[in-house]
Short mmCIF file of C-alpha atoms in Angstrom, two decimals:
data_model
loop_
_atom_site.label_atom_id
_atom_site.label_comp_id
_atom_site.label_asym_id
_atom_site.label_seq_id
_atom_site.Cartn_x
_atom_site.Cartn_y
_atom_site.Cartn_z
CA MET A 1 142.90 -73.46 -94.53
CA GLY A 2 145.29 -75.95 -93.64
CA LYS A 3 145.56 -78.40 -90.53
CA PRO A 4 147.23 -76.49 -87.81
CA GLU A 5 150.52 -78.40 -86.66
CA ARG A 6 149.83 -80.84 -83.56
CA THR A 7 152.75 -80.68 -80.70
CA PRO A 8 154.49 -83.94 -80.92
CA VAL A 9 153.11 -86.35 -77.59
CA GLY A 10 156.55 -86.39 -76.26
CA LYS A 11 156.90 -82.68 -76.07
CA ARG A 12 153.35 -82.67 -74.41
CA VAL A 13 154.45 -84.87 -71.98
CA GLY A 14 157.71 -82.96 -70.96
CA ARG A 15 155.94 -79.67 -70.69
CA VAL A 16 153.18 -81.82 -68.38
CA ALA A 17 155.96 -82.61 -65.93
CA ALA A 18 157.94 -79.40 -65.72
CA LEU A 19 154.70 -77.87 -64.81
CA ALA A 20 153.89 -80.37 -62.18
CA VAL A 21 156.98 -80.29 -60.73
CA LEU A 22 157.26 -76.24 -60.92
CA VAL A 23 153.87 -76.49 -59.51
CA ALA A 24 154.71 -78.61 -56.29
CA LEU A 25 157.45 -76.78 -55.45
CA THR A 26 155.55 -73.54 -55.44
CA ALA A 27 152.79 -75.03 -53.23
CA THR A 28 155.26 -76.57 -50.85
CA GLY A 29 157.03 -73.12 -50.27
CA CYS A 30 160.15 -75.11 -49.34
CA SER A 31 163.58 -73.62 -49.31
CA GLY A 32 166.15 -75.22 -51.15
CA ASP A 33 167.85 -76.88 -48.01
CA GLU A 34 164.75 -78.20 -47.07
CA ILE A 35 163.98 -79.48 -50.70
CA LEU A 36 167.67 -81.04 -50.57
CA ARG A 37 166.82 -82.70 -47.08
CA PHE A 38 164.01 -84.78 -48.71
CA GLY A 39 162.21 -84.93 -45.29
CA TRP A 40 165.37 -85.57 -43.47
CA PRO A 41 165.07 -83.66 -39.90
CA LYS A 42 167.57 -80.76 -39.19
CA GLY A 43 170.58 -81.51 -36.96
CA VAL A 44 172.49 -79.79 -34.52
CA THR A 45 175.61 -82.10 -34.75
CA PRO A 46 178.32 -82.63 -37.55
CA GLN A 47 177.46 -86.48 -37.62
CA ALA A 48 174.12 -85.32 -38.65
CA ASP A 49 174.90 -83.38 -41.66
CA GLN A 50 176.88 -86.31 -42.62
CA MET A 51 174.34 -88.36 -42.23
CA ARG A 52 171.85 -85.92 -44.23
CA THR A 53 174.37 -85.46 -46.97
CA LEU A 54 174.10 -89.39 -47.57
CA TRP A 55 170.47 -89.49 -47.63
CA THR A 56 170.39 -86.92 -49.83
CA TRP A 57 172.81 -88.04 -52.69
CA THR A 58 171.02 -91.63 -52.30
CA VAL A 59 167.69 -90.01 -52.81
CA VAL A 60 169.24 -88.21 -55.82
CA ALA A 61 170.31 -91.37 -57.51
CA ALA A 62 167.07 -93.09 -56.78
CA LEU A 63 165.03 -90.28 -58.36
CA VAL A 64 167.56 -90.40 -61.47
CA VAL A 65 167.34 -94.08 -61.56
CA GLY A 66 163.47 -94.04 -61.43
CA ALA A 67 163.28 -90.80 -63.89
CA ILE A 68 165.08 -93.14 -66.66
CA VAL A 69 162.60 -95.95 -65.86
CA TRP A 70 159.45 -93.81 -66.32
CA ALA A 71 161.14 -92.32 -69.58
CA LEU A 72 161.58 -95.82 -70.87
CA ILE A 73 157.96 -96.66 -69.92
CA PHE A 74 156.37 -93.89 -71.09
CA TRP A 75 158.71 -93.68 -74.51
CA THR A 76 157.66 -97.50 -75.21
CA ALA A 77 154.21 -97.15 -74.09
CA ILE A 78 153.68 -93.90 -76.34
CA PHE A 79 155.68 -94.44 -79.56
CA HIS A 80 155.69 -98.48 -79.75
CA ARG A 81 152.07 -99.40 -79.28
CA LYS A 82 149.88 -101.12 -81.60
CA LYS A 83 148.69 -98.60 -84.50
CA LYS A 84 144.97 -98.14 -85.19
CA GLY A 85 143.84 -99.83 -88.08
CA ALA A 86 146.76 -102.27 -88.48
CA ALA A 87 146.50 -105.51 -89.96
CA ALA A 88 147.32 -108.29 -87.02
CA GLU A 89 150.64 -109.52 -86.94
CA GLY A 90 151.52 -113.14 -87.65
CA PRO A 91 154.39 -115.17 -86.05
CA GLU A 92 156.67 -113.97 -88.95
CA ASP A 93 155.98 -110.34 -88.20
CA LEU A 94 157.13 -110.23 -84.34
CA PRO A 95 159.11 -107.30 -83.49
CA ARG A 96 163.17 -107.94 -82.60
CA GLN A 97 163.40 -110.26 -79.62
CA PHE A 98 166.16 -109.20 -77.03
CA GLN A 99 166.02 -112.59 -74.90
CA TYR A 100 169.37 -114.02 -75.86
CA ASN A 101 170.92 -110.56 -76.34
CA ILE A 102 174.18 -110.97 -74.45
CA PRO A 103 175.53 -107.48 -73.96
CA LEU A 104 171.91 -106.42 -72.61
CA GLU A 105 172.23 -108.75 -70.28
CA ILE A 106 175.24 -108.09 -69.13
CA PHE A 107 174.36 -104.57 -68.96
CA THR A 108 171.35 -105.21 -66.72
CA VAL A 109 173.21 -107.33 -64.07
CA VAL A 110 176.57 -105.49 -63.68
CA LEU A 111 175.09 -101.59 -63.82
CA PRO A 112 172.63 -102.65 -60.88
CA THR A 113 175.56 -104.38 -59.38
CA ILE A 114 178.13 -101.19 -59.62
CA MET A 115 175.15 -99.08 -58.13
CA VAL A 116 174.86 -101.46 -54.94
CA CYS A 117 178.72 -101.30 -54.53
CA VAL A 118 178.59 -97.68 -54.48
CA LEU A 119 175.50 -97.37 -52.14
CA PHE A 120 177.40 -99.49 -50.09
CA PHE A 121 180.86 -97.82 -49.70
CA PHE A 122 179.38 -94.53 -49.31
CA THR A 123 176.96 -96.00 -46.41
CA ALA A 124 180.01 -97.52 -44.85
CA THR A 125 182.35 -94.45 -45.19
CA THR A 126 179.27 -92.36 -43.46
CA GLU A 127 178.73 -94.82 -40.60
CA SER A 128 182.44 -94.84 -39.86
CA LYS A 129 182.88 -91.12 -39.66
CA VAL A 130 179.55 -90.64 -37.71
CA LEU A 131 180.74 -93.59 -35.12
CA ASP A 132 184.28 -92.40 -35.14
CA LYS A 133 186.20 -91.64 -31.59
CA LYS A 134 188.67 -89.09 -30.90
CA PRO A 135 191.43 -90.70 -28.36
CA ASN A 136 190.86 -87.26 -26.20
CA PRO A 137 187.39 -86.07 -26.03
CA ASP A 138 186.81 -82.50 -24.25
CA VAL A 139 184.29 -83.76 -22.10
CA VAL A 140 183.10 -87.15 -20.99
CA VAL A 141 179.89 -87.75 -19.56
CA ASP A 142 178.30 -90.81 -17.74
CA VAL A 143 174.98 -91.38 -18.86
CA ILE A 144 172.99 -93.68 -16.44
CA ALA A 145 169.55 -95.23 -16.87
CA PHE A 146 167.08 -96.00 -14.65
CA GLN A 147 163.36 -97.11 -14.41
CA TRP A 148 162.38 -94.17 -15.30
CA ASN A 149 164.74 -91.69 -15.05
CA TRP A 150 168.43 -90.51 -16.10
CA GLU A 151 171.51 -89.93 -14.19
CA PHE A 152 174.17 -87.43 -15.88
CA LYS A 153 178.06 -87.76 -14.49
CA TYR A 154 180.56 -85.44 -15.56
CA GLU A 155 184.14 -86.95 -15.55
CA GLY A 156 187.69 -85.00 -15.29
CA ASP A 157 189.48 -82.85 -12.67
CA ALA A 158 187.24 -79.70 -14.13
CA ALA A 159 184.09 -81.33 -12.47
CA LYS A 160 185.43 -82.82 -9.33
CA ARG A 161 184.17 -81.39 -5.98
CA ALA A 162 186.18 -80.29 -2.96
CA ASP A 163 184.86 -83.74 -1.46
CA GLY A 164 186.37 -85.53 -4.06
CA THR A 165 182.88 -86.40 -6.01
CA GLN A 166 182.32 -85.69 -9.14
CA VAL A 167 179.42 -83.32 -10.32
CA SER A 168 176.24 -85.42 -11.42
CA THR A 169 172.56 -84.80 -12.23
CA VAL A 170 169.75 -87.27 -11.15
CA GLY A 171 166.28 -86.72 -12.13
CA SER A 172 163.32 -87.04 -10.32
CA SER A 173 159.29 -87.53 -10.69
CA GLY A 174 159.32 -83.93 -9.87
CA GLU A 175 162.24 -82.59 -12.17
CA ILE A 176 163.73 -83.12 -15.71
CA PRO A 177 167.28 -83.79 -15.41
CA LEU A 178 169.32 -81.15 -17.54
CA LEU A 179 172.45 -82.51 -19.41
CA VAL A 180 174.62 -79.20 -19.97
CA LEU A 181 177.29 -79.56 -22.58
CA PRO A 182 179.42 -76.91 -24.43
CA THR A 183 179.38 -76.35 -28.29
CA ASN A 184 182.00 -77.21 -30.94
CA LYS A 185 183.92 -79.70 -28.30
CA THR A 186 184.23 -83.22 -28.42
CA ILE A 187 181.67 -85.08 -26.37
CA GLU A 188 181.78 -88.64 -25.17
CA TYR A 189 178.80 -90.23 -23.71
CA ARG A 190 179.23 -93.47 -22.17
CA LEU A 191 176.04 -95.69 -21.51
CA ARG A 192 174.90 -97.91 -18.68
CA SER A 193 171.81 -98.88 -17.61
CA THR A 194 171.02 -100.20 -13.64
CA ASP A 195 168.23 -102.10 -14.39
CA VAL A 196 166.40 -103.13 -18.02
CA ILE A 197 167.47 -102.04 -21.22
CA HIS A 198 166.97 -98.34 -22.25
CA SER A 199 167.75 -96.02 -25.22
CA PHE A 200 169.57 -92.75 -25.30
CA TRP A 201 167.72 -90.51 -27.94
CA VAL A 202 168.26 -86.87 -28.82
CA PRO A 203 166.09 -86.39 -31.86
CA GLU A 204 168.16 -83.17 -32.97
CA PHE A 205 171.27 -85.64 -32.74
CA ASN A 206 169.88 -87.59 -35.48
CA PHE A 207 171.24 -90.76 -33.60
CA LYS A 208 170.15 -92.88 -30.95
CA ARG A 209 171.85 -95.88 -29.29
CA ASP A 210 170.30 -98.71 -26.69
CA VAL A 211 171.49 -98.20 -22.89
CA MET A 212 172.63 -101.77 -21.71
CA PRO A 213 172.85 -103.41 -18.35
CA ASP A 214 176.35 -104.16 -18.00
CA PRO A 215 177.46 -103.50 -21.36
CA GLU A 216 181.03 -104.93 -21.24
CA LYS A 217 179.37 -108.68 -20.35
CA ASN A 218 177.22 -108.09 -23.64
CA ASN A 219 179.83 -107.43 -25.88
CA GLN A 220 178.15 -103.77 -26.26
CA ASP A 221 179.68 -100.65 -27.47
CA SER A 222 178.75 -98.47 -24.75
CA SER A 223 179.63 -95.24 -26.03
CA PHE A 224 179.85 -92.62 -28.83
CA GLN A 225 181.08 -89.30 -29.53
CA ASN A 226 179.79 -85.88 -31.18
CA SER A 227 179.97 -82.42 -31.18
CA ILE A 228 177.13 -79.76 -30.89
CA ASP A 229 176.79 -77.18 -33.59
CA ARG A 230 174.54 -74.26 -31.79
CA GLU A 231 173.50 -73.24 -28.28
CA GLY A 232 170.02 -74.32 -27.64
CA SER A 233 167.88 -76.93 -25.59
CA PHE A 234 167.04 -79.88 -27.24
CA VAL A 235 164.62 -82.61 -25.69
CA GLY A 236 165.97 -86.10 -24.77
CA ARG A 237 163.85 -89.43 -24.58
CA CYS A 238 164.06 -93.22 -23.86
CA ALA A 239 163.38 -94.65 -27.30
CA GLU A 240 163.34 -98.28 -25.58
CA LEU A 241 159.77 -99.69 -24.19
CA CYS A 242 161.24 -99.92 -20.49
CA GLY A 243 158.31 -100.26 -18.56
CA THR A 244 155.57 -98.46 -17.31
CA TYR A 245 156.39 -94.71 -17.11
CA HIS A 246 158.58 -95.23 -20.39
CA SER A 247 157.03 -92.46 -22.52
CA VAL A 248 157.87 -89.67 -19.72
CA MET A 249 161.46 -91.03 -19.26
CA ASN A 250 162.51 -87.27 -20.72
CA PHE A 251 165.28 -85.61 -20.10
CA GLU A 252 166.95 -82.17 -21.66
CA VAL A 253 170.22 -81.06 -23.53
CA ARG A 254 171.28 -77.74 -22.82
CA ALA A 255 174.32 -76.66 -25.09
CA LEU A 256 175.84 -73.63 -24.04
CA SER A 257 178.89 -71.71 -25.41
CA PRO A 258 182.22 -73.30 -24.19
CA ASP A 259 182.72 -70.21 -21.52
CA LYS A 260 179.01 -70.61 -20.32
CA TYR A 261 179.91 -74.32 -20.07
CA ASP A 262 183.02 -73.55 -18.13
CA GLN A 263 181.28 -71.03 -15.83
CA TYR A 264 178.52 -73.50 -15.17
CA LEU A 265 181.07 -76.73 -14.19
CA LYS A 266 182.45 -74.56 -11.87
CA LEU A 267 179.36 -73.46 -9.95
CA ARG A 268 178.15 -77.16 -10.08
CA ALA A 269 181.66 -78.01 -8.11
CA ALA A 270 181.46 -75.41 -5.58
CA THR A 271 179.29 -75.17 -2.82
CA ASN A 272 175.92 -73.28 -2.37
CA PRO A 273 176.37 -70.84 0.73
CA LYS A 274 172.77 -70.89 1.50
CA THR A 275 172.05 -74.59 1.71
CA GLY A 276 175.80 -75.80 2.69
CA LYS A 277 175.58 -78.18 -0.04
CA PRO A 278 176.90 -77.95 -3.85
CA ASN A 279 174.83 -76.11 -6.48
CA THR A 280 172.23 -78.34 -7.76
CA ALA A 281 172.12 -78.19 -11.85
CA SER A 282 168.72 -75.41 -11.28
CA GLU A 283 170.93 -73.33 -8.85
CA ALA A 284 173.97 -72.99 -11.00
CA LEU A 285 172.33 -72.26 -14.24
CA ALA A 286 169.81 -69.67 -12.11
CA SER A 287 172.77 -67.67 -10.40
CA MET A 288 174.32 -67.51 -14.03
CA ASN A 289 171.40 -65.28 -15.30
CA CYS A 290 172.01 -65.44 -19.29
CA GLY A 291 168.25 -65.50 -20.36
CA GLU A 292 166.36 -68.80 -21.72
CA LEU A 293 169.52 -70.56 -22.21
CA CYS A 294 170.37 -70.38 -18.16
CA SER A 295 166.50 -71.43 -17.62
CA PRO A 296 166.91 -73.41 -14.20
CA TYR A 297 164.34 -75.70 -15.70
CA ALA A 298 163.71 -77.79 -18.68
CA VAL A 299 161.79 -75.57 -21.11
CA THR A 300 161.33 -78.43 -24.25
CA THR A 301 159.68 -81.08 -21.75
CA LYS A 302 157.97 -80.96 -18.16
CA PRO A 303 157.23 -83.59 -15.47
CA PHE A 304 154.87 -86.24 -15.14
CA ASN A 305 152.75 -86.49 -12.29
CA THR A 306 153.57 -90.05 -10.86
CA ASP A 307 150.69 -89.94 -8.16
CA ARG A 308 148.06 -92.57 -10.12
CA THR A 309 145.37 -90.99 -7.92
CA ALA A 310 145.76 -87.68 -9.93
CA ARG A 311 144.70 -89.68 -12.76
CA THR A 312 141.22 -91.25 -11.73
CA ALA A 313 138.10 -91.70 -13.54
CA SER A 314 136.18 -89.28 -10.99
CA ASN A 315 137.10 -86.87 -8.65
#
């Protein structure tokens, strides 16, 4: 009876690696889109999608390079190790040396340089697209940060009240401010702080920017643009440590379809007959009656009780 044929080591390693990848994908239960995002959070703007595409291909390139390096390491370790029982080698039996191999040295310098240049090119072009600004945005909002809340002031004739003032929403310790915006429109955010440095951050935008006092004096680019792909409610936060109540300096972006947004803006500019004052954000949304999207108060976060006596160690 002859000896059974043994599977080559290389094939065994390949099979084990393939099985490990299959088990990993099956165990996580991830969809194809989730796998290709490689942990990148799902955004709601075209700019977020552009950054996700850059991230995906950067990780793919890194994995390809890593796989080649790992394969070379394993190949060397498996097929070029010292054989059992082999006699000790003298200086005359050394394997071929490569320290003076000019083509190999050029290859190991030129290839990484090309890779870095390609990565830099796609990073720069993506950054340029994300920060691009159209000359005539559909909506312009002044975002004013202060300790420890937000004011949103809408610019343009459509947001002008009968008394000549602009529609605005100011947050308070008892109510989270709502930044109501239209979907599929170009929105420009103009950022300014009245006191210390804050930071405007909506996680679903995959983008944040510092809110500076007197940005023009600090040579600060204080505006950016985006558009929102779908309706929904998205929490916004201050991402810069700005004082005692920094952690609860939240707001909510409420993205509505363009027709709902136009209705909201008209209601904000109109006078509430019950109060004799212009409709607040909550009053305008409540009168629209369009389900959770028109909830008069924030649904992604809630106000923080700033009364220090409510948080004492004893009753």
